[in-house]
Amino acid sequence: MLTDPCMRKAGNMTDGADDPIAVKLGHLFVASDTDQDGFVDWSDYERLISRYLDGYGVGEDDRRAHALRAAYQMYWSELLQQVNGVDRLSKEQFVVANQAAGVDGSRFTMAEVVPQAIFDVMDTDADDAISKPEYKVFLEAWGVSDLEALNVFLELDTDDDGRISRGEFIGAIREFFTSPELESPASLFFGHIEH
């Protein structure tokens, strides 16, 4: 059983403790640090990708697995371009790199390419929508067991049809990275953010 690293406080950020986006990115850092060594590196994303593939029963040779890995590699490359000469990121570096990479939201891989690839893996019945059980596996991949986060499913389902459409999912991920609102449904992907 996965522990719930997301429920640890994001902690105070140097030069950004009051910036809500920095707070959310600090929370994402904690969730992304899958081995809990205080840094995010490519092996953390490999573990996360494996959790997705295992959770959804997607084989390594499946086109969706290749697309997910390629999307995360693009995202990781974007982050590393923002910091020189490192192959792993501290929390502060992770926050700064994401903020710098996200300046041009139209080109930020984590706001578009990665969510598309994740959605394709999550959508196990290929109906172009995410059901509550499919969303629960997504949370488990991130190590989230907070019931509040699962209840966010209902809020992400903006048209109240009992499913999260591709547009709703992509829009929520984009909002996570761009909205200063800490209490919006998109800001609660990994549970309540304490700051």
Coordinates of N, CA and C in Angstrom, one line a residue:
M1 N 0.8 -1.2 0.0 CA 0.0 0.0 0.0 C 0.9 1.2 0.0
L2 N 0.5 2.2 -0.8 CA 1.3 3.4 -0.9 C 1.0 4.3 0.3
T3 N 2.0 5.0 0.8 CA 1.8 6.0 1.8 C 1.2 7.2 1.2
D4 N 0.8 8.1 2.0 CA 0.2 9.3 1.5 C 1.1 10.5 1.6
P5 N 2.2 10.6 0.8 CA 3.1 11.7 0.9 C 2.5 13.1 0.7
C6 N 1.4 13.1 0.0 CA 0.8 14.4 -0.4 C 0.2 15.1 0.8
M7 N -0.1 14.3 1.9 CA -0.7 14.9 3.0 C 0.3 15.6 3.9
R8 N 1.6 15.4 3.7 CA 2.6 16.2 4.4 C 2.5 17.6 3.9
K9 N 2.7 18.6 4.8 CA 2.6 20.0 4.4 C 3.7 20.3 3.4
A10 N 3.3 21.1 2.4 CA 4.2 21.5 1.4 C 5.4 22.3 2.0
G11 N 5.1 22.9 3.1 CA 6.2 23.6 3.8 C 6.4 25.0 3.3
N12 N 7.2 25.8 4.0 CA 7.4 27.2 3.5 C 8.4 27.2 2.4
M13 N 8.2 27.9 1.4 CA 9.1 28.1 0.3 C 9.9 29.4 0.6
T14 N 11.1 29.3 0.3 CA 11.9 30.6 0.4 C 11.5 31.4 -0.8
D15 N 11.3 32.7 -0.6 CA 10.9 33.6 -1.6 C 9.6 33.2 -2.4
G16 N 8.6 32.8 -1.7 CA 7.4 32.4 -2.4 C 6.4 31.8 -1.5
A17 N 6.6 31.9 -0.2 CA 5.7 31.2 0.8 C 4.2 31.7 0.6
D18 N 4.0 32.9 0.2 CA 2.7 33.4 0.0 C 2.2 33.3 -1.4
D19 N 2.9 32.8 -2.3 CA 2.5 32.6 -3.7 C 1.7 31.3 -3.8
P20 N 0.4 31.4 -4.1 CA -0.4 30.2 -4.1 C 0.0 29.2 -5.1
I21 N 0.5 29.6 -6.3 CA 1.0 28.7 -7.3 C 2.3 28.0 -6.8
A22 N 3.1 28.7 -6.1 CA 4.3 28.1 -5.5 C 3.9 27.1 -4.4
V23 N 2.9 27.4 -3.7 CA 2.4 26.5 -2.6 C 1.9 25.2 -3.3
K24 N 1.1 25.3 -4.4 CA 0.6 24.1 -5.1 C 1.8 23.3 -5.7
L25 N 2.8 24.0 -6.3 CA 3.9 23.3 -6.9 C 4.7 22.6 -5.8
G26 N 4.8 23.2 -4.6 CA 5.5 22.6 -3.5 C 4.8 21.3 -3.1
H27 N 3.5 21.3 -3.1 CA 2.6 20.1 -2.9 C 2.9 19.1 -3.9
L28 N 2.9 19.5 -5.2 CA 3.2 18.6 -6.3 C 4.6 18.0 -6.2
F29 N 5.6 18.8 -5.7 CA 6.9 18.2 -5.5 C 6.9 17.1 -4.5
V30 N 6.2 17.2 -3.4 CA 6.1 16.2 -2.4 C 5.4 14.9 -3.0
A31 N 4.4 15.1 -3.8 CA 3.8 13.9 -4.4 C 4.7 13.3 -5.5
S32 N 5.5 14.1 -6.2 CA 6.4 13.6 -7.2 C 7.6 13.0 -6.7
D33 N 8.0 13.3 -5.5 CA 9.2 12.7 -4.8 C 8.8 11.3 -4.4
T34 N 8.7 10.4 -5.3 CA 8.2 9.0 -5.0 C 9.1 8.2 -4.1
D35 N 10.4 8.5 -4.0 CA 11.2 7.8 -3.0 C 11.5 8.6 -1.8
Q36 N 10.9 9.8 -1.7 CA 10.9 10.6 -0.5 C 12.3 10.9 -0.1
D37 N 13.2 11.2 -1.0 CA 14.6 11.5 -0.7 C 14.9 13.0 -0.7
G38 N 13.8 13.8 -0.9 CA 14.0 15.3 -0.8 C 14.4 15.9 -2.2
F39 N 14.4 15.1 -3.2 CA 14.7 15.5 -4.6 C 13.7 14.8 -5.6
V40 N 13.5 15.5 -6.7 CA 12.8 14.8 -7.8 C 13.8 14.6 -8.9
D41 N 13.9 13.4 -9.4 CA 14.7 13.1 -10.5 C 13.9 12.1 -11.5
W42 N 14.6 11.7 -12.6 CA 13.9 10.9 -13.6 C 13.3 9.6 -13.0
S43 N 14.1 9.0 -12.0 CA 13.6 7.8 -11.5 C 12.3 7.9 -10.7
D44 N 12.0 9.1 -10.2 CA 10.7 9.4 -9.6 C 9.6 9.3 -10.6
Y45 N 9.8 9.9 -11.8 CA 8.8 9.8 -12.8 C 8.7 8.4 -13.4
E46 N 9.8 7.6 -13.4 CA 9.7 6.2 -13.9 C 8.8 5.5 -12.9
R47 N 8.9 5.7 -11.6 CA 8.1 5.0 -10.6 C 6.6 5.4 -10.8
L48 N 6.4 6.7 -11.0 CA 5.0 7.2 -11.2 C 4.4 6.6 -12.5
I49 N 5.2 6.6 -13.6 CA 4.7 5.9 -14.8 C 4.3 4.5 -14.6
S50 N 5.2 3.8 -13.9 CA 4.9 2.4 -13.6 C 3.7 2.2 -12.7
R51 N 3.4 3.1 -11.8 CA 2.2 3.1 -11.0 C 1.0 3.2 -11.9
Y52 N 1.0 4.2 -12.8 CA -0.1 4.3 -13.8 C -0.3 3.1 -14.6
L53 N 0.8 2.6 -15.2 CA 0.6 1.4 -16.0 C 0.1 0.2 -15.3
D54 N 0.7 0.0 -14.1 CA 0.2 -1.2 -13.3 C -1.2 -1.0 -12.8
G55 N -1.5 0.2 -12.4 CA -2.9 0.5 -11.9 C -4.0 0.3 -12.9
Y56 N -3.6 0.7 -14.1 CA -4.6 0.6 -15.2 C -4.4 -0.6 -16.1
G57 N -3.5 -1.5 -15.7 CA -3.3 -2.7 -16.5 C -2.8 -2.5 -17.9
V58 N -2.0 -1.5 -18.1 CA -1.5 -1.1 -19.4 C 0.0 -1.7 -19.6
G59 N 0.2 -2.5 -20.6 CA 1.5 -3.1 -20.8 C 2.6 -2.1 -21.3
E60 N 3.8 -2.4 -21.0 CA 4.9 -1.5 -21.4 C 5.0 -1.3 -22.9
D61 N 4.5 -2.2 -23.7 CA 4.6 -2.1 -25.1 C 3.4 -1.4 -25.7
D62 N 2.4 -1.1 -24.9 CA 1.2 -0.4 -25.4 C 1.6 1.0 -25.9
R63 N 0.9 1.4 -26.9 CA 1.2 2.8 -27.4 C 0.9 3.9 -26.4
R64 N -0.1 3.6 -25.5 CA -0.4 4.6 -24.5 C 0.8 4.7 -23.5
A65 N 1.4 3.6 -23.2 CA 2.6 3.6 -22.3 C 3.7 4.4 -22.9
H66 N 4.0 4.2 -24.2 CA 5.0 4.9 -24.9 C 4.7 6.4 -24.9
A67 N 3.4 6.8 -25.1 CA 3.1 8.2 -25.2 C 3.2 8.8 -23.8
L68 N 2.8 8.1 -22.8 CA 3.0 8.6 -21.4 C 4.4 8.8 -21.0
R69 N 5.3 7.9 -21.3 CA 6.7 8.0 -21.0 C 7.3 9.2 -21.8
A70 N 6.9 9.3 -23.1 CA 7.5 10.4 -23.9 C 7.0 11.8 -23.4
A71 N 5.7 11.8 -23.0 CA 5.2 13.1 -22.4 C 6.0 13.5 -21.2
Y72 N 6.2 12.5 -20.3 CA 6.9 12.9 -19.1 C 8.4 13.2 -19.4
Q73 N 9.0 12.6 -20.4 CA 10.3 12.9 -20.7 C 10.4 14.3 -21.3
M74 N 9.4 14.7 -22.0 CA 9.4 16.1 -22.5 C 9.3 17.1 -21.4
Y75 N 8.4 16.8 -20.4 CA 8.2 17.6 -19.2 C 9.5 17.7 -18.4
W76 N 10.1 16.6 -18.2 CA 11.4 16.5 -17.4 C 12.5 17.4 -18.1
S77 N 12.5 17.3 -19.4 CA 13.5 18.1 -20.2 C 13.3 19.5 -20.1
E78 N 12.0 19.9 -20.1 CA 11.6 21.3 -19.9 C 12.1 21.8 -18.5
L79 N 11.9 21.0 -17.5 CA 12.3 21.4 -16.2 C 13.8 21.6 -16.1
L80 N 14.5 20.6 -16.6 CA 16.0 20.6 -16.6 C 16.6 21.8 -17.4
Q81 N 15.9 22.2 -18.4 CA 16.3 23.4 -19.2 C 16.3 24.7 -18.3
Q82 N 15.5 24.7 -17.3 CA 15.4 25.9 -16.4 C 16.5 26.0 -15.4
V83 N 17.2 24.9 -15.1 CA 18.3 24.8 -14.2 C 19.5 24.3 -14.8
N84 N 20.6 24.8 -14.6 CA 21.8 24.4 -15.3 C 22.6 23.3 -14.5
G85 N 23.0 22.3 -15.2 CA 24.0 21.3 -14.7 C 23.5 20.4 -13.6
V86 N 22.2 20.2 -13.5 CA 21.7 19.3 -12.4 C 20.9 18.2 -13.1
D87 N 20.8 17.1 -12.4 CA 20.0 16.0 -12.9 C 18.9 15.6 -11.9
R88 N 18.8 16.4 -10.8 CA 17.7 16.2 -9.9 C 17.4 17.5 -9.3
L89 N 16.2 17.7 -8.8 CA 15.7 19.0 -8.4 C 15.3 19.0 -6.9
S90 N 15.8 20.0 -6.2 CA 15.3 20.2 -4.8 C 13.9 20.8 -4.9
K91 N 13.2 21.0 -3.8 CA 11.8 21.5 -3.9 C 11.9 22.9 -4.5
E92 N 12.8 23.7 -4.0 CA 12.9 25.1 -4.5 C 13.2 25.1 -6.0
Q93 N 14.1 24.3 -6.5 CA 14.4 24.2 -7.9 C 13.2 23.7 -8.7
F94 N 12.5 22.8 -8.2 CA 11.3 22.2 -8.8 C 10.3 23.3 -9.0
V95 N 10.0 24.1 -8.0 CA 9.0 25.2 -8.0 C 9.4 26.2 -9.1
V96 N 10.7 26.7 -9.0 CA 11.2 27.7 -9.9 C 11.2 27.2 -11.3
A97 N 11.6 25.9 -11.6 CA 11.6 25.4 -12.9 C 10.2 25.3 -13.5
N98 N 9.3 24.8 -12.7 CA 7.9 24.7 -13.2 C 7.3 26.1 -13.5
Q99 N 7.6 27.1 -12.6 CA 7.1 28.4 -12.9 C 7.7 29.0 -14.2
A100 N 9.0 28.8 -14.4 CA 9.7 29.3 -15.6 C 9.2 28.6 -16.8
A101 N 9.1 27.3 -16.7 CA 8.6 26.5 -17.9 C 7.1 26.9 -18.2
G102 N 6.4 27.2 -17.2 CA 5.0 27.5 -17.5 C 4.7 28.9 -17.9
V103 N 5.7 29.8 -18.0 CA 5.5 31.2 -18.4 C 4.7 31.2 -19.7
D104 N 5.1 30.4 -20.7 CA 4.4 30.3 -21.9 C 3.5 29.0 -21.8
G105 N 2.3 29.2 -21.3 CA 1.3 28.1 -21.0 C 1.0 27.3 -22.3
S106 N 1.1 28.0 -23.4 CA 0.7 27.2 -24.7 C 1.8 26.2 -25.0
R107 N 3.0 26.3 -24.5 CA 4.0 25.4 -24.8 C 4.4 24.5 -23.6
F108 N 3.8 24.7 -22.5 CA 4.2 24.0 -21.3 C 3.6 22.6 -21.3
T109 N 4.5 21.6 -21.4 CA 4.1 20.2 -21.6 C 3.2 19.7 -20.5
M110 N 3.5 20.1 -19.3 CA 2.7 19.6 -18.2 C 1.2 20.1 -18.2
A111 N 1.0 21.2 -18.9 CA -0.4 21.7 -19.0 C -1.2 21.2 -20.1
E112 N -0.5 20.4 -21.0 CA -1.3 19.9 -22.2 C -0.9 18.5 -22.6
V113 N 0.4 18.3 -22.9 CA 0.8 17.0 -23.4 C 0.7 15.9 -22.4
V114 N 1.2 16.1 -21.2 CA 1.2 15.1 -20.1 C -0.2 14.8 -19.7
P115 N -1.1 15.8 -19.5 CA -2.5 15.4 -19.2 C -3.2 14.6 -20.3
Q116 N -2.9 14.9 -21.5 CA -3.5 14.1 -22.6 C -3.1 12.6 -22.5
A117 N -1.8 12.4 -22.3 CA -1.2 11.1 -22.2 C -1.8 10.3 -21.0
I118 N -1.9 11.0 -19.9 CA -2.5 10.4 -18.6 C -3.9 10.1 -18.9
F119 N -4.7 11.0 -19.5 CA -6.1 10.7 -19.8 C -6.2 9.5 -20.6
D120 N -5.4 9.3 -21.6 CA -5.5 8.1 -22.5 C -5.3 6.8 -21.7
V121 N -4.4 6.9 -20.8 CA -4.1 5.7 -19.9 C -5.3 5.5 -19.0
M122 N -5.8 6.6 -18.4 CA -6.9 6.5 -17.4 C -8.2 6.0 -18.1
D123 N -8.4 6.3 -19.3 CA -9.7 6.0 -20.0 C -9.7 4.5 -20.4
T124 N -9.8 3.6 -19.5 CA -9.6 2.2 -19.8 C -10.7 1.6 -20.7
D125 N -11.9 2.2 -20.7 CA -12.9 1.7 -21.6 C -13.1 2.5 -22.9
A126 N -12.1 3.4 -23.1 CA -12.1 4.2 -24.4 C -13.4 4.9 -24.7
D127 N -14.0 5.5 -23.7 CA -15.3 6.2 -23.9 C -15.1 7.7 -23.9
D128 N -13.8 8.1 -23.9 CA -13.4 9.5 -23.8 C -13.9 10.3 -22.6
A129 N -14.0 9.5 -21.5 CA -14.4 10.1 -20.2 C -13.8 9.3 -19.1
I130 N -13.6 9.9 -18.0 CA -13.1 9.2 -16.8 C -14.2 9.0 -15.8
S131 N -14.4 7.7 -15.4 CA -15.4 7.4 -14.4 C -14.8 7.5 -13.0
K132 N -15.6 7.5 -12.0 CA -15.1 7.6 -10.6 C -14.1 6.5 -10.3
P133 N -14.4 5.2 -10.7 CA -13.4 4.2 -10.4 C -12.0 4.4 -11.2
E134 N -12.1 4.9 -12.4 CA -10.9 5.2 -13.1 C -10.1 6.3 -12.5
Y135 N -10.8 7.3 -11.9 CA -10.2 8.4 -11.3 C -9.5 8.0 -10.0
K136 N -10.2 7.0 -9.3 CA -9.6 6.5 -8.0 C -8.2 5.9 -8.3
V137 N -8.1 5.2 -9.4 CA -6.8 4.6 -9.7 C -5.7 5.7 -9.9
F138 N -6.1 6.8 -10.5 CA -5.2 7.9 -10.7 C -4.7 8.4 -9.4
L139 N -5.6 8.6 -8.4 CA -5.2 9.0 -7.1 C -4.3 8.1 -6.4
E140 N -4.6 6.8 -6.6 CA -3.7 5.7 -6.0 C -2.3 5.8 -6.6
A141 N -2.2 6.1 -7.9 CA -0.9 6.2 -8.5 C -0.1 7.3 -7.9
W142 N -0.7 8.3 -7.4 CA 0.0 9.4 -6.8 C 0.1 9.2 -5.3
G143 N -0.4 8.1 -4.8 CA -0.3 7.8 -3.3 C -1.3 8.6 -2.5
V144 N -2.4 9.0 -3.1 CA -3.4 9.8 -2.4 C -4.5 8.9 -1.9
S145 N -4.8 9.0 -0.7 CA -5.9 8.2 -0.1 C -7.0 9.1 0.5
D146 N -6.8 10.4 0.4 CA -7.7 11.4 1.0 C -9.0 11.3 0.4
L147 N -10.1 11.1 1.1 CA -11.4 11.0 0.6 C -11.8 12.4 0.0
E148 N -11.3 13.4 0.6 CA -11.6 14.8 0.0 C -11.2 14.9 -1.4
A149 N -10.0 14.3 -1.7 CA -9.5 14.3 -3.1 C -10.4 13.5 -4.0
L150 N -10.9 12.4 -3.6 CA -11.8 11.6 -4.4 C -13.1 12.4 -4.6
N151 N -13.6 13.1 -3.6 CA -14.8 13.9 -3.7 C -14.6 15.0 -4.7
V152 N -13.4 15.4 -5.0 CA -13.1 16.5 -6.0 C -13.6 16.0 -7.3
F153 N -13.6 14.7 -7.5 CA -14.1 14.1 -8.8 C -15.5 14.8 -9.2
L154 N -16.3 14.9 -8.2 CA -17.7 15.5 -8.4 C -17.6 16.9 -8.9
E155 N -16.6 17.7 -8.3 CA -16.5 19.1 -8.7 C -15.8 19.2 -10.0
L156 N -14.9 18.3 -10.4 CA -14.2 18.4 -11.7 C -15.2 18.0 -12.8
D157 N -16.2 17.3 -12.5 CA -17.3 16.9 -13.4 C -18.2 18.1 -13.5
T158 N -17.8 19.1 -14.3 CA -18.5 20.4 -14.3 C -19.9 20.4 -15.0
D159 N -20.1 19.4 -15.8 CA -21.4 19.3 -16.5 C -22.3 18.3 -15.7
D160 N -21.9 17.7 -14.6 CA -22.7 16.8 -13.8 C -23.2 15.6 -14.5
D161 N -22.4 15.1 -15.4 CA -22.8 13.9 -16.1 C -22.3 12.6 -15.5
G162 N -21.6 12.7 -14.4 CA -21.1 11.5 -13.7 C -19.7 11.0 -14.2
R163 N -19.1 11.8 -15.1 CA -17.8 11.5 -15.7 C -17.0 12.8 -15.9
I164 N -15.7 12.6 -15.9 CA -14.8 13.7 -16.2 C -14.4 13.6 -17.7
S165 N -14.8 14.6 -18.5 CA -14.5 14.6 -19.9 C -13.0 14.9 -20.1
R166 N -12.5 14.7 -21.3 CA -11.1 15.1 -21.6 C -10.9 16.5 -21.4
G167 N -11.9 17.4 -21.8 CA -11.8 18.8 -21.7 C -11.8 19.2 -20.2
E168 N -12.6 18.6 -19.4 CA -12.6 18.9 -18.0 C -11.3 18.5 -17.3
F169 N -10.8 17.4 -17.7 CA -9.5 16.9 -17.0 C -8.3 17.8 -17.4
I170 N -8.2 18.1 -18.7 CA -7.1 18.9 -19.2 C -7.2 20.3 -18.6
G171 N -8.4 20.9 -18.6 CA -8.7 22.2 -18.1 C -8.3 22.3 -16.6
A172 N -8.6 21.2 -15.9 CA -8.3 21.2 -14.4 C -6.8 21.2 -14.2
I173 N -6.1 20.3 -15.0 CA -4.6 20.3 -14.8 C -4.0 21.7 -15.1
R174 N -4.5 22.3 -16.2 CA -4.0 23.6 -16.6 C -4.2 24.6 -15.4
E175 N -5.4 24.5 -14.9 CA -5.8 25.4 -13.8 C -4.9 25.2 -12.6
F176 N -4.6 23.9 -12.3 CA -3.7 23.6 -11.2 C -2.4 24.4 -11.3
F177 N -1.9 24.5 -12.5 CA -0.6 25.2 -12.7 C -0.7 26.7 -12.9
T178 N -1.9 27.2 -13.1 CA -2.0 28.7 -13.4 C -2.9 29.5 -12.5
S179 N -3.8 28.8 -11.8 CA -4.8 29.6 -10.9 C -4.2 29.8 -9.5
P180 N -4.3 31.0 -9.0 CA -3.9 31.3 -7.7 C -4.9 30.8 -6.6
E181 N -6.0 30.3 -7.0 CA -7.0 29.8 -6.1 C -6.7 28.5 -5.5
L182 N -6.4 28.4 -4.2 CA -6.0 27.2 -3.5 C -7.2 26.3 -3.2
E183 N -8.4 26.8 -3.2 CA -9.6 26.0 -2.8 C -10.4 25.5 -4.1
S184 N -10.0 25.9 -5.3 CA -10.7 25.4 -6.4 C -10.5 23.9 -6.6
P185 N -11.5 23.2 -7.2 CA -11.4 21.8 -7.4 C -10.1 21.4 -8.0
A186 N -9.6 22.1 -9.0 CA -8.4 21.7 -9.7 C -7.2 21.8 -8.8
S187 N -7.2 22.7 -7.8 CA -6.1 22.8 -6.8 C -6.1 21.7 -5.8
L188 N -7.1 20.9 -5.8 CA -7.2 19.9 -4.8 C -7.0 18.5 -5.3
F189 N -6.3 18.4 -6.5 CA -6.1 17.1 -7.1 C -5.5 16.1 -6.1
F190 N -4.6 16.5 -5.2 CA -3.9 15.6 -4.3 C -4.4 15.8 -2.9
G191 N -5.5 16.4 -2.7 CA -6.1 16.6 -1.4 C -6.0 18.0 -1.0
H192 N -6.4 18.3 0.2 CA -6.4 19.7 0.7 C -5.0 20.2 0.9
I193 N -4.7 21.4 0.4 CA -3.4 22.0 0.5 C -3.4 22.9 1.7
E194 N -2.5 22.5 2.7 CA -2.3 23.4 3.8 C -1.1 24.2 3.6
H195 N -1.3 25.5 3.9 CA -0.1 26.4 3.7 C 0.0 27.4 4.8

